[in-house]
Amino acid sequence: MSNYQTILVEQTGGVLEVTLNRPSKYNALTTQVAKEIITVCKKAARDNSMRCILLTGAGRGFCAGQDLSEVNSRGDDFSFRTHLITSYNKMTLAMRGLEKPIIGAINGAAAGAGLGLALATDIRYASEKAKFLPAFIGIGLAPDTGVSYWLPRLIGQARAFEMLYTNGRVSGTEAADIGLVNKVFPHETFLDEARALANKLADGPPMGFAMTKRALNKSLGVTFAEQLDYEAYLQDIAGHSADYQEGVNAFYEKRKPQFTGQ
Ligand code: LHQ
């Protein structure tokens, strides 16, 4: 797995750890970074041995958003729209479309499209050193990379407006208080905590997780009745997996289930 230029990828057991690796630029995003994350998602979708993904950043930043040196030199005919549609939109769609748990271990600043990247993970554990800032307004832009989708859903419209209008910085601790991240830990332990969670999920039932992610993705845009229907449809898929039978057997035999992904 050494063909990547901007990320480090290492598999330990069922956990695939992906580290954004441009620390001198706070892991700012480029089309290459997006391409490599999309490739990781595609590989992880095909490889049954990869059961959970952990995404973090090398150095002091998590991801500072668009690498401003990449777009600044592009000239007047640069299309922001095409750039977003062909890179960051595809990247976050690949992450939400990957039917395996993705944990964000947010080590430092998540700004702009980097905030969008953080919010595209399923569960976020943050270091006390993490900070979340929109950054868009700071350079005269509007939110992108899914930030305007996730922020109001996670922290409510009023807080989303305030954060976006004022370019407000939210600390790791505050992020946990308002639901932007799941938990915050001291910097020394946050990665171990995220790894412990990733290992736990990697032992879980892959089909159950896949159907859970499908259900939560779908729930964002349908009525209650439609969601109930969809849940019933998904349960038929999960309910016919060998892991379901194993889960029930283990319950009656009072032992830990051994989920295999069958
Ligand atoms: C950077 C960056 C960066 C390059 C830090 N680029 N080098 C989508 C599509 C198309 C166009 C435009 O935008 C978008 C969406 C977006 O993402 S818009 C938002 C773009 N991001 C920003 O405006 C954030 C800019 N960065 C910052 O505000 C700060 O660096 C933060 C708050 C992230 C961190 O602050 P500090 O802890 O004080 O660190 P620093 O500012 O000293 O940065 C460390 C280094 O990283 C520094 O390099 P240097 O050589 O001076 O040590 C920065 O130049 C570099 N860096 N962000 N986006």
PDB file of C-alpha atoms and ligand atoms in Angstrom:
ATOM      1  CA  MET A   1       0.000   0.000   0.000  1.00  0.00           C
ATOM      2  CA  SER A   2       2.835   2.388  -0.721  1.00  0.00           C
ATOM      3  CA  ASN A   3       1.565   4.163  -3.839  1.00  0.00           C
ATOM      4  CA  TYR A   4       0.130   7.088  -1.938  1.00  0.00           C
ATOM      5  CA  GLN A   5       1.837  10.495  -1.992  1.00  0.00           C
ATOM      6  CA  THR A   6      -0.274  12.470   0.458  1.00  0.00           C
ATOM      7  CA  ILE A   7      -1.589   9.934   2.952  1.00  0.00           C
ATOM      8  CA  LEU A   8      -0.189   7.066   5.018  1.00  0.00           C
ATOM      9  CA  VAL A   9      -2.220   3.875   5.046  1.00  0.00           C
ATOM     10  CA  GLU A  10      -1.621   1.016   7.450  1.00  0.00           C
ATOM     11  CA  GLN A  11      -3.765  -1.979   8.258  1.00  0.00           C
ATOM     12  CA  THR A  12      -3.589  -3.589  11.691  1.00  0.00           C
ATOM     13  CA  GLY A  13      -6.010  -6.467  12.060  1.00  0.00           C
ATOM     14  CA  GLY A  14      -9.354  -5.290  10.734  1.00  0.00           C
ATOM     15  CA  VAL A  15      -8.569  -1.580  11.165  1.00  0.00           C
ATOM     16  CA  LEU A  16      -7.318   0.517   8.263  1.00  0.00           C
ATOM     17  CA  GLU A  17      -5.617   3.617   9.626  1.00  0.00           C
ATOM     18  CA  VAL A  18      -5.407   6.499   7.165  1.00  0.00           C
ATOM     19  CA  THR A  19      -3.235   9.483   8.105  1.00  0.00           C
ATOM     20  CA  LEU A  20      -3.356  12.725   6.118  1.00  0.00           C
ATOM     21  CA  ASN A  21       0.327  13.362   5.633  1.00  0.00           C
ATOM     22  CA  ARG A  22       1.141  16.929   4.611  1.00  0.00           C
ATOM     23  CA  PRO A  23       1.965  18.189   8.105  1.00  0.00           C
ATOM     24  CA  SER A  24       3.856  21.320   7.013  1.00  0.00           C
ATOM     25  CA  LYS A  25       0.586  22.545   5.415  1.00  0.00           C
ATOM     26  CA  TYR A  26      -1.679  21.312   8.200  1.00  0.00           C
ATOM     27  CA  ASN A  27      -2.688  18.526   5.795  1.00  0.00           C
ATOM     28  CA  ALA A  28      -4.439  20.995   3.495  1.00  0.00           C
ATOM     29  CA  LEU A  29      -6.508  19.397   0.742  1.00  0.00           C
ATOM     30  CA  THR A  30      -5.473  19.061  -2.880  1.00  0.00           C
ATOM     31  CA  THR A  31      -7.058  17.132  -5.742  1.00  0.00           C
ATOM     32  CA  GLN A  32      -4.387  14.473  -5.084  1.00  0.00           C
ATOM     33  CA  VAL A  33      -5.429  14.063  -1.435  1.00  0.00           C
ATOM     34  CA  ALA A  34      -9.074  13.699  -2.499  1.00  0.00           C
ATOM     35  CA  LYS A  35      -8.090  11.168  -5.175  1.00  0.00           C
ATOM     36  CA  GLU A  36      -6.162   9.080  -2.661  1.00  0.00           C
ATOM     37  CA  ILE A  37      -8.992   9.088  -0.107  1.00  0.00           C
ATOM     38  CA  ILE A  38     -11.394   7.995  -2.856  1.00  0.00           C
ATOM     39  CA  THR A  39      -8.984   5.174  -3.779  1.00  0.00           C
ATOM     40  CA  VAL A  40      -8.795   4.055  -0.138  1.00  0.00           C
ATOM     41  CA  CYS A  41     -12.604   3.978   0.063  1.00  0.00           C
ATOM     42  CA  LYS A  42     -12.844   1.922  -3.130  1.00  0.00           C
ATOM     43  CA  LYS A  43     -10.235  -0.559  -1.891  1.00  0.00           C
ATOM     44  CA  ALA A  44     -11.851  -0.803   1.521  1.00  0.00           C
ATOM     45  CA  ALA A  45     -15.233  -1.484  -0.091  1.00  0.00           C
ATOM     46  CA  ARG A  46     -13.778  -4.497  -1.940  1.00  0.00           C
ATOM     47  CA  ASP A  47     -11.592  -5.911   0.839  1.00  0.00           C
ATOM     48  CA  ASN A  48     -13.446  -7.914   3.476  1.00  0.00           C
ATOM     49  CA  SER A  49     -10.426  -7.870   5.781  1.00  0.00           C
ATOM     50  CA  MET A  50     -10.845  -4.087   6.211  1.00  0.00           C
ATOM     51  CA  ARG A  51     -13.671  -3.771   8.721  1.00  0.00           C
ATOM     52  CA  CYS A  52     -13.239  -0.262  10.112  1.00  0.00           C
ATOM     53  CA  ILE A  53     -11.424   2.883   8.913  1.00  0.00           C
ATOM     54  CA  LEU A  54      -9.750   5.402  11.182  1.00  0.00           C
ATOM     55  CA  LEU A  55      -8.888   8.817   9.702  1.00  0.00           C
ATOM     56  CA  THR A  56      -6.464  11.192  11.399  1.00  0.00           C
ATOM     57  CA  GLY A  57      -3.864  13.832  10.534  1.00  0.00           C
ATOM     58  CA  ALA A  58      -0.087  13.919  10.919  1.00  0.00           C
ATOM     59  CA  GLY A  59       1.427  16.762  12.918  1.00  0.00           C
ATOM     60  CA  ARG A  60      -0.432  19.678  14.492  1.00  0.00           C
ATOM     61  CA  GLY A  61      -3.362  20.075  12.110  1.00  0.00           C
ATOM     62  CA  PHE A  62      -6.118  17.639  11.126  1.00  0.00           C
ATOM     63  CA  CYS A  63      -6.873  19.334   7.793  1.00  0.00           C
ATOM     64  CA  ALA A  64      -6.746  23.067   6.993  1.00  0.00           C
ATOM     65  CA  GLY A  65      -9.147  22.787   4.046  1.00  0.00           C
ATOM     66  CA  GLN A  66      -8.294  23.717   0.496  1.00  0.00           C
ATOM     67  CA  ASP A  67      -4.543  24.127  -0.044  1.00  0.00           C
ATOM     68  CA  LEU A  68      -4.736  27.781  -0.987  1.00  0.00           C
ATOM     69  CA  SER A  69      -1.498  27.596  -2.995  1.00  0.00           C
ATOM     70  CA  GLU A  70      -3.131  25.039  -5.330  1.00  0.00           C
ATOM     71  CA  VAL A  71      -6.125  27.184  -6.301  1.00  0.00           C
ATOM     72  CA  ASN A  72      -4.579  30.631  -6.020  1.00  0.00           C
ATOM     73  CA  SER A  73      -2.369  30.096  -9.057  1.00  0.00           C
ATOM     74  CA  ARG A  74      -5.162  28.819 -11.326  1.00  0.00           C
ATOM     75  CA  GLY A  75      -6.260  32.091 -12.965  1.00  0.00           C
ATOM     76  CA  ASP A  76      -9.633  33.654 -13.755  1.00  0.00           C
ATOM     77  CA  ASP A  77     -11.139  30.723 -15.635  1.00  0.00           C
ATOM     78  CA  PHE A  78     -10.708  28.367 -12.654  1.00  0.00           C
ATOM     79  CA  SER A  79     -14.099  26.762 -11.942  1.00  0.00           C
ATOM     80  CA  PHE A  80     -14.685  26.349  -8.217  1.00  0.00           C
ATOM     81  CA  ARG A  81     -17.767  24.372  -9.122  1.00  0.00           C
ATOM     82  CA  THR A  82     -15.947  21.834 -11.284  1.00  0.00           C
ATOM     83  CA  HIS A  83     -13.145  21.565  -8.741  1.00  0.00           C
ATOM     84  CA  LEU A  84     -15.619  20.758  -5.958  1.00  0.00           C
ATOM     85  CA  ILE A  85     -17.773  18.391  -8.006  1.00  0.00           C
ATOM     86  CA  THR A  86     -14.803  16.409  -9.291  1.00  0.00           C
ATOM     87  CA  SER A  87     -12.793  16.237  -6.093  1.00  0.00           C
ATOM     88  CA  TYR A  88     -14.156  17.056  -2.630  1.00  0.00           C
ATOM     89  CA  ASN A  89     -17.756  16.129  -3.385  1.00  0.00           C
ATOM     90  CA  LYS A  90     -16.618  12.759  -4.730  1.00  0.00           C
ATOM     91  CA  MET A  91     -14.381  12.302  -1.692  1.00  0.00           C
ATOM     92  CA  THR A  92     -17.112  12.857   0.903  1.00  0.00           C
ATOM     93  CA  LEU A  93     -19.632  10.855  -1.154  1.00  0.00           C
ATOM     94  CA  ALA A  94     -17.129   7.973  -1.235  1.00  0.00           C
ATOM     95  CA  MET A  95     -16.808   8.151   2.550  1.00  0.00           C
ATOM     96  CA  ARG A  96     -20.543   8.208   3.237  1.00  0.00           C
ATOM     97  CA  GLY A  97     -21.054   5.568   0.564  1.00  0.00           C
ATOM     98  CA  LEU A  98     -18.469   3.207   2.066  1.00  0.00           C
ATOM     99  CA  GLU A  99     -20.650   0.871   4.102  1.00  0.00           C
ATOM    100  CA  LYS A 100     -18.111   0.398   6.879  1.00  0.00           C
ATOM    101  CA  PRO A 101     -17.605   2.486  10.022  1.00  0.00           C
ATOM    102  CA  ILE A 102     -15.287   5.478   9.575  1.00  0.00           C
ATOM    103  CA  ILE A 103     -13.927   7.037  12.751  1.00  0.00           C
ATOM    104  CA  GLY A 104     -12.366  10.503  12.683  1.00  0.00           C
ATOM    105  CA  ALA A 105      -9.571  11.010  15.204  1.00  0.00           C
ATOM    106  CA  ILE A 106      -9.356  14.788  15.093  1.00  0.00           C
ATOM    107  CA  ASN A 107      -5.887  15.774  16.257  1.00  0.00           C
ATOM    108  CA  GLY A 108      -5.826  19.515  15.499  1.00  0.00           C
ATOM    109  CA  ALA A 109      -7.405  22.223  13.358  1.00  0.00           C
ATOM    110  CA  ALA A 110     -10.199  21.184  10.990  1.00  0.00           C
ATOM    111  CA  ALA A 111     -10.953  24.172   8.753  1.00  0.00           C
ATOM    112  CA  GLY A 112     -12.986  24.838   5.603  1.00  0.00           C
ATOM    113  CA  ALA A 113     -13.194  21.770   3.400  1.00  0.00           C
ATOM    114  CA  GLY A 114     -11.168  20.050   6.162  1.00  0.00           C
ATOM    115  CA  LEU A 115     -14.144  20.609   8.464  1.00  0.00           C
ATOM    116  CA  GLY A 116     -16.276  18.991   5.742  1.00  0.00           C
ATOM    117  CA  LEU A 117     -13.865  16.060   5.687  1.00  0.00           C
ATOM    118  CA  ALA A 118     -14.084  15.671   9.478  1.00  0.00           C
ATOM    119  CA  LEU A 119     -17.894  15.825   9.355  1.00  0.00           C
ATOM    120  CA  ALA A 120     -18.015  13.133   6.661  1.00  0.00           C
ATOM    121  CA  THR A 121     -16.724  10.583   9.201  1.00  0.00           C
ATOM    122  CA  ASP A 122     -19.333   8.557  11.098  1.00  0.00           C
ATOM    123  CA  ILE A 123     -17.985   9.034  14.631  1.00  0.00           C
ATOM    124  CA  ARG A 124     -15.529  11.698  15.754  1.00  0.00           C
ATOM    125  CA  TYR A 125     -13.187  11.509  18.733  1.00  0.00           C
ATOM    126  CA  ALA A 126     -11.289  14.759  19.251  1.00  0.00           C
ATOM    127  CA  SER A 127      -8.129  15.763  21.032  1.00  0.00           C
ATOM    128  CA  GLU A 128      -8.387  18.660  23.457  1.00  0.00           C
ATOM    129  CA  LYS A 129      -6.063  20.371  20.974  1.00  0.00           C
ATOM    130  CA  ALA A 130      -8.570  20.055  18.127  1.00  0.00           C
ATOM    131  CA  LYS A 131     -10.310  23.153  16.861  1.00  0.00           C
ATOM    132  CA  PHE A 132     -13.075  23.475  14.325  1.00  0.00           C
ATOM    133  CA  LEU A 133     -13.468  26.552  12.172  1.00  0.00           C
ATOM    134  CA  PRO A 134     -15.413  27.195   8.967  1.00  0.00           C
ATOM    135  CA  ALA A 135     -12.686  29.462   7.481  1.00  0.00           C
ATOM    136  CA  PHE A 136     -14.832  30.074   4.378  1.00  0.00           C
ATOM    137  CA  ILE A 137     -16.042  33.559   5.374  1.00  0.00           C
ATOM    138  CA  GLY A 138     -12.478  34.455   6.325  1.00  0.00           C
ATOM    139  CA  ILE A 139     -11.602  34.406   2.624  1.00  0.00           C
ATOM    140  CA  GLY A 140     -14.959  35.560   1.281  1.00  0.00           C
ATOM    141  CA  LEU A 141     -16.362  32.119   0.447  1.00  0.00           C
ATOM    142  CA  ALA A 142     -19.513  30.170   1.226  1.00  0.00           C
ATOM    143  CA  PRO A 143     -19.495  26.715   2.855  1.00  0.00           C
ATOM    144  CA  ASP A 144     -18.735  23.659   0.711  1.00  0.00           C
ATOM    145  CA  THR A 145     -17.676  20.000   1.038  1.00  0.00           C
ATOM    146  CA  GLY A 146     -20.903  19.256   2.908  1.00  0.00           C
ATOM    147  CA  VAL A 147     -20.357  21.742   5.732  1.00  0.00           C
ATOM    148  CA  SER A 148     -23.722  23.477   5.121  1.00  0.00           C
ATOM    149  CA  TYR A 149     -25.388  20.037   5.165  1.00  0.00           C
ATOM    150  CA  TRP A 150     -23.873  18.626   8.350  1.00  0.00           C
ATOM    151  CA  LEU A 151     -23.533  21.708  10.550  1.00  0.00           C
ATOM    152  CA  PRO A 152     -27.265  22.508  10.974  1.00  0.00           C
ATOM    153  CA  ARG A 153     -28.041  18.812  11.377  1.00  0.00           C
ATOM    154  CA  LEU A 154     -25.410  18.361  14.075  1.00  0.00           C
ATOM    155  CA  ILE A 155     -25.500  21.633  16.002  1.00  0.00           C
ATOM    156  CA  GLY A 156     -28.769  23.302  14.847  1.00  0.00           C
ATOM    157  CA  GLN A 157     -29.469  26.219  12.492  1.00  0.00           C
ATOM    158  CA  ALA A 158     -28.774  29.018  14.977  1.00  0.00           C
ATOM    159  CA  ARG A 159     -25.342  27.724  15.944  1.00  0.00           C
ATOM    160  CA  ALA A 160     -24.565  26.881  12.301  1.00  0.00           C
ATOM    161  CA  PHE A 161     -25.383  30.432  11.185  1.00  0.00           C
ATOM    162  CA  GLU A 162     -23.340  31.879  14.022  1.00  0.00           C
ATOM    163  CA  MET A 163     -20.335  29.647  13.353  1.00  0.00           C
ATOM    164  CA  LEU A 164     -20.424  30.304   9.596  1.00  0.00           C
ATOM    165  CA  TYR A 165     -21.126  34.067   9.745  1.00  0.00           C
ATOM    166  CA  THR A 166     -18.566  34.813  12.450  1.00  0.00           C
ATOM    167  CA  ASN A 167     -16.018  32.187  11.363  1.00  0.00           C
ATOM    168  CA  GLY A 168     -16.278  31.046  14.981  1.00  0.00           C
ATOM    169  CA  ARG A 169     -13.670  28.677  16.341  1.00  0.00           C
ATOM    170  CA  VAL A 170     -14.998  25.772  18.361  1.00  0.00           C
ATOM    171  CA  SER A 171     -12.596  23.981  20.701  1.00  0.00           C
ATOM    172  CA  GLY A 172     -12.523  20.191  21.084  1.00  0.00           C
ATOM    173  CA  THR A 173     -14.311  20.467  24.426  1.00  0.00           C
ATOM    174  CA  GLU A 174     -17.019  22.774  23.076  1.00  0.00           C
ATOM    175  CA  ALA A 175     -17.372  20.564  19.998  1.00  0.00           C
ATOM    176  CA  ALA A 176     -18.223  17.632  22.289  1.00  0.00           C
ATOM    177  CA  ASP A 177     -20.693  19.812  24.242  1.00  0.00           C
ATOM    178  CA  ILE A 178     -22.627  20.876  21.111  1.00  0.00           C
ATOM    179  CA  GLY A 179     -22.540  17.520  19.297  1.00  0.00           C
ATOM    180  CA  LEU A 180     -19.997  18.357  16.618  1.00  0.00           C
ATOM    181  CA  VAL A 181     -17.854  15.460  17.877  1.00  0.00           C
ATOM    182  CA  ASN A 182     -18.786  12.449  19.962  1.00  0.00           C
ATOM    183  CA  LYS A 183     -16.125  12.731  22.641  1.00  0.00           C
ATOM    184  CA  VAL A 184     -13.063  14.758  23.561  1.00  0.00           C
ATOM    185  CA  PHE A 185      -9.958  13.363  25.270  1.00  0.00           C
ATOM    186  CA  PRO A 186      -6.578  14.676  26.436  1.00  0.00           C
ATOM    187  CA  HIS A 187      -4.210  14.924  23.484  1.00  0.00           C
ATOM    188  CA  GLU A 188      -2.015  12.127  24.877  1.00  0.00           C
ATOM    189  CA  THR A 189      -4.854   9.573  24.814  1.00  0.00           C
ATOM    190  CA  PHE A 190      -7.331  10.589  22.100  1.00  0.00           C
ATOM    191  CA  LEU A 191      -5.725   8.453  19.383  1.00  0.00           C
ATOM    192  CA  ASP A 192      -5.586   5.375  21.632  1.00  0.00           C
ATOM    193  CA  GLU A 193      -9.251   5.918  22.461  1.00  0.00           C
ATOM    194  CA  ALA A 194     -10.128   6.171  18.760  1.00  0.00           C
ATOM    195  CA  ARG A 195      -8.051   3.054  18.015  1.00  0.00           C
ATOM    196  CA  ALA A 196      -9.762   1.138  20.821  1.00  0.00           C
ATOM    197  CA  LEU A 197     -13.152   2.041  19.352  1.00  0.00           C
ATOM    198  CA  ALA A 198     -11.961   1.096  15.841  1.00  0.00           C
ATOM    199  CA  ASN A 199     -10.737  -2.310  17.073  1.00  0.00           C
ATOM    200  CA  LYS A 200     -14.039  -2.916  18.815  1.00  0.00           C
ATOM    201  CA  LEU A 201     -16.023  -2.059  15.676  1.00  0.00           C
ATOM    202  CA  ALA A 202     -13.700  -4.177  13.515  1.00  0.00           C
ATOM    203  CA  ASP A 203     -14.919  -7.204  15.508  1.00  0.00           C
ATOM    204  CA  GLY A 204     -18.558  -6.308  14.868  1.00  0.00           C
ATOM    205  CA  PRO A 205     -20.943  -7.675  12.215  1.00  0.00           C
ATOM    206  CA  PRO A 206     -20.085  -6.073   8.830  1.00  0.00           C
ATOM    207  CA  MET A 207     -23.554  -6.567   7.358  1.00  0.00           C
ATOM    208  CA  GLY A 208     -25.170  -5.017  10.427  1.00  0.00           C
ATOM    209  CA  PHE A 209     -22.878  -1.996  10.116  1.00  0.00           C
ATOM    210  CA  ALA A 210     -23.457  -1.703   6.367  1.00  0.00           C
ATOM    211  CA  MET A 211     -27.229  -1.691   6.784  1.00  0.00           C
ATOM    212  CA  THR A 212     -26.952   0.756   9.713  1.00  0.00           C
ATOM    213  CA  LYS A 213     -24.958   3.206   7.584  1.00  0.00           C
ATOM    214  CA  ARG A 214     -27.430   2.827   4.715  1.00  0.00           C
ATOM    215  CA  ALA A 215     -30.309   3.499   7.108  1.00  0.00           C
ATOM    216  CA  LEU A 216     -28.746   6.599   8.660  1.00  0.00           C
ATOM    217  CA  ASN A 217     -27.739   7.972   5.258  1.00  0.00           C
ATOM    218  CA  LYS A 218     -31.283   7.506   3.974  1.00  0.00           C
ATOM    219  CA  SER A 219     -32.930   8.946   7.100  1.00  0.00           C
ATOM    220  CA  LEU A 220     -31.526  12.392   6.327  1.00  0.00           C
ATOM    221  CA  GLY A 221     -33.995  13.015   3.515  1.00  0.00           C
ATOM    222  CA  VAL A 222     -37.172  10.958   3.849  1.00  0.00           C
ATOM    223  CA  THR A 223     -40.425  10.839   5.807  1.00  0.00           C
ATOM    224  CA  PHE A 224     -40.895   8.665   8.905  1.00  0.00           C
ATOM    225  CA  ALA A 225     -43.130   6.235   6.981  1.00  0.00           C
ATOM    226  CA  GLU A 226     -40.583   5.924   4.160  1.00  0.00           C
ATOM    227  CA  GLN A 227     -37.817   5.282   6.684  1.00  0.00           C
ATOM    228  CA  LEU A 228     -39.844   2.547   8.408  1.00  0.00           C
ATOM    229  CA  ASP A 229     -40.260   0.843   5.035  1.00  0.00           C
ATOM    230  CA  TYR A 230     -36.564   1.169   4.312  1.00  0.00           C
ATOM    231  CA  GLU A 231     -35.640  -0.228   7.740  1.00  0.00           C
ATOM    232  CA  ALA A 232     -37.796  -3.286   7.072  1.00  0.00           C
ATOM    233  CA  TYR A 233     -36.099  -3.778   3.694  1.00  0.00           C
ATOM    234  CA  LEU A 234     -32.605  -3.481   5.205  1.00  0.00           C
ATOM    235  CA  GLN A 235     -33.445  -5.814   8.081  1.00  0.00           C
ATOM    236  CA  ASP A 236     -34.308  -8.492   5.572  1.00  0.00           C
ATOM    237  CA  ILE A 237     -30.757  -8.244   4.250  1.00  0.00           C
ATOM    238  CA  ALA A 238     -29.043  -8.197   7.673  1.00  0.00           C
ATOM    239  CA  GLY A 239     -31.396 -10.869   8.997  1.00  0.00           C
ATOM    240  CA  HIS A 240     -30.287 -13.340   6.339  1.00  0.00           C
ATOM    241  CA  SER A 241     -26.583 -13.033   7.184  1.00  0.00           C
ATOM    242  CA  ALA A 242     -24.737 -15.815   9.000  1.00  0.00           C
ATOM    243  CA  ASP A 243     -23.600 -13.159  11.482  1.00  0.00           C
ATOM    244  CA  TYR A 244     -27.201 -12.678  12.598  1.00  0.00           C
ATOM    245  CA  GLN A 245     -27.483 -16.398  13.363  1.00  0.00           C
ATOM    246  CA  GLU A 246     -24.113 -16.288  15.128  1.00  0.00           C
ATOM    247  CA  GLY A 247     -25.257 -13.306  17.198  1.00  0.00           C
ATOM    248  CA  VAL A 248     -28.410 -15.111  18.326  1.00  0.00           C
ATOM    249  CA  ASN A 249     -26.520 -18.371  19.035  1.00  0.00           C
ATOM    250  CA  ALA A 250     -23.898 -16.504  21.066  1.00  0.00           C
ATOM    251  CA  PHE A 251     -26.642 -14.814  23.068  1.00  0.00           C
ATOM    252  CA  TYR A 252     -28.192 -18.125  24.091  1.00  0.00           C
ATOM    253  CA  GLU A 253     -24.803 -19.755  24.690  1.00  0.00           C
ATOM    254  CA  LYS A 254     -23.779 -16.759  26.831  1.00  0.00           C
ATOM    255  CA  ARG A 255     -20.552 -16.150  24.901  1.00  0.00           C
ATOM    256  CA  LYS A 256     -19.043 -13.373  22.795  1.00  0.00           C
ATOM    257  CA  PRO A 257     -20.141 -13.648  19.131  1.00  0.00           C
ATOM    258  CA  GLN A 258     -17.513 -14.274  16.456  1.00  0.00           C
ATOM    259  CA  PHE A 259     -18.672 -12.188  13.513  1.00  0.00           C
ATOM    260  CA  THR A 260     -17.076 -13.145  10.192  1.00  0.00           C
ATOM    261  CA  GLY A 261     -18.886 -10.966   7.684  1.00  0.00           C
ATOM    262  CA  GLN A 262     -20.800 -13.889   6.178  1.00  0.00           C
TER     263      GLN A 262
HETATM  264  C1  LHQ B   1      -1.875  26.212   4.763  1.00  0.00           C
HETATM  265  C2  LHQ B   1      -3.280  26.202   4.861  1.00  0.00           C
HETATM  266  C3  LHQ B   1      -4.048  26.125   3.682  1.00  0.00           C
HETATM  267  C4  LHQ B   1      -2.062  26.085   2.492  1.00  0.00           C
HETATM  268  C5  LHQ B   1      -2.482  26.324   6.846  1.00  0.00           C
HETATM  269  N1  LHQ B   1      -3.389  26.072   2.522  1.00  0.00           N
HETATM  270  N2  LHQ B   1      -1.277  26.146   3.592  1.00  0.00           N
HETATM  271  C6  LHQ B   1     -12.735  24.826  -1.843  1.00  0.00           C
HETATM  272  C7  LHQ B   1     -12.475  24.871  -3.217  1.00  0.00           C
HETATM  273  C8  LHQ B   1     -11.739  25.866  -3.864  1.00  0.00           C
HETATM  274  C9  LHQ B   1     -11.192  26.940  -3.377  1.00  0.00           C
HETATM  275  C10 LHQ B   1     -11.160  27.383  -2.070  1.00  0.00           C
HETATM  276  O1  LHQ B   1     -11.720  26.788  -0.991  1.00  0.00           O
HETATM  277  C11 LHQ B   1     -12.415  25.666  -0.863  1.00  0.00           C
HETATM  278  C12 LHQ B   1     -12.886  25.364   0.464  1.00  0.00           C
HETATM  279  C13 LHQ B   1     -11.985  25.733   1.601  1.00  0.00           C
HETATM  280  O2  LHQ B   1     -11.407  24.876   2.219  1.00  0.00           O
HETATM  281  S1  LHQ B   1     -11.886  27.390   1.985  1.00  0.00           S
HETATM  282  C14 LHQ B   1     -10.901  27.415   3.430  1.00  0.00           C
HETATM  283  C15 LHQ B   1      -9.452  27.238   3.165  1.00  0.00           C
HETATM  284  N3  LHQ B   1      -8.735  27.207   4.420  1.00  0.00           N
HETATM  285  C16 LHQ B   1      -8.401  28.292   5.109  1.00  0.00           C
HETATM  286  O3  LHQ B   1      -8.645  29.412   4.736  1.00  0.00           O
HETATM  287  C17 LHQ B   1      -7.645  28.034   6.392  1.00  0.00           C
HETATM  288  C18 LHQ B   1      -6.324  28.724   6.374  1.00  0.00           C
HETATM  289  N4  LHQ B   1      -5.559  28.373   7.566  1.00  0.00           N
HETATM  290  C19 LHQ B   1      -5.769  28.901   8.770  1.00  0.00           C
HETATM  291  O4  LHQ B   1      -6.663  29.679   9.002  1.00  0.00           O
HETATM  292  C20 LHQ B   1      -4.821  28.499   9.839  1.00  0.00           C
HETATM  293  O5  LHQ B   1      -3.669  27.991   9.247  1.00  0.00           O
HETATM  294  C21 LHQ B   1      -5.376  27.457  10.842  1.00  0.00           C
HETATM  295  C22 LHQ B   1      -6.465  28.131  11.690  1.00  0.00           C
HETATM  296  C23 LHQ B   1      -5.927  26.234  10.153  1.00  0.00           C
HETATM  297  C24 LHQ B   1      -4.250  27.018  11.792  1.00  0.00           C
HETATM  298  O6  LHQ B   1      -3.682  28.159  12.391  1.00  0.00           O
HETATM  299  P1  LHQ B   1      -2.275  28.075  13.160  1.00  0.00           P
HETATM  300  O7  LHQ B   1      -2.331  26.991  14.161  1.00  0.00           O
HETATM  301  O8  LHQ B   1      -1.951  29.469  13.615  1.00  0.00           O
HETATM  302  O9  LHQ B   1      -1.234  27.581  12.025  1.00  0.00           O
HETATM  303  P2  LHQ B   1      -0.581  28.423  10.804  1.00  0.00           P
HETATM  304  O10 LHQ B   1      -1.566  29.403  10.260  1.00  0.00           O
HETATM  305  O11 LHQ B   1       0.736  28.942  11.225  1.00  0.00           O
HETATM  306  O12 LHQ B   1      -0.423  27.271   9.696  1.00  0.00           O
HETATM  307  C25 LHQ B   1       0.616  26.301   9.771  1.00  0.00           C
HETATM  308  C26 LHQ B   1       1.189  26.131   8.400  1.00  0.00           C
HETATM  309  O13 LHQ B   1       0.187  25.505   7.555  1.00  0.00           O
HETATM  310  C27 LHQ B   1       1.553  27.469   7.741  1.00  0.00           C
HETATM  311  O14 LHQ B   1       2.683  27.257   6.937  1.00  0.00           O
HETATM  312  P3  LHQ B   1       4.112  27.950   7.331  1.00  0.00           P
HETATM  313  O15 LHQ B   1       5.012  27.576   6.205  1.00  0.00           O
HETATM  314  O16 LHQ B   1       3.849  29.420   7.487  1.00  0.00           O
HETATM  315  O17 LHQ B   1       4.465  27.279   8.647  1.00  0.00           O
HETATM  316  C28 LHQ B   1       0.352  27.738   6.860  1.00  0.00           C
HETATM  317  O18 LHQ B   1       0.646  28.561   5.744  1.00  0.00           O
HETATM  318  C29 LHQ B   1      -0.018  26.333   6.396  1.00  0.00           C
HETATM  319  N5  LHQ B   1      -1.428  26.279   6.023  1.00  0.00           N
HETATM  320  N6  LHQ B   1      -3.612  26.289   6.174  1.00  0.00           N
HETATM  321  N7  LHQ B   1      -5.388  26.083   3.703  1.00  0.00           N
END
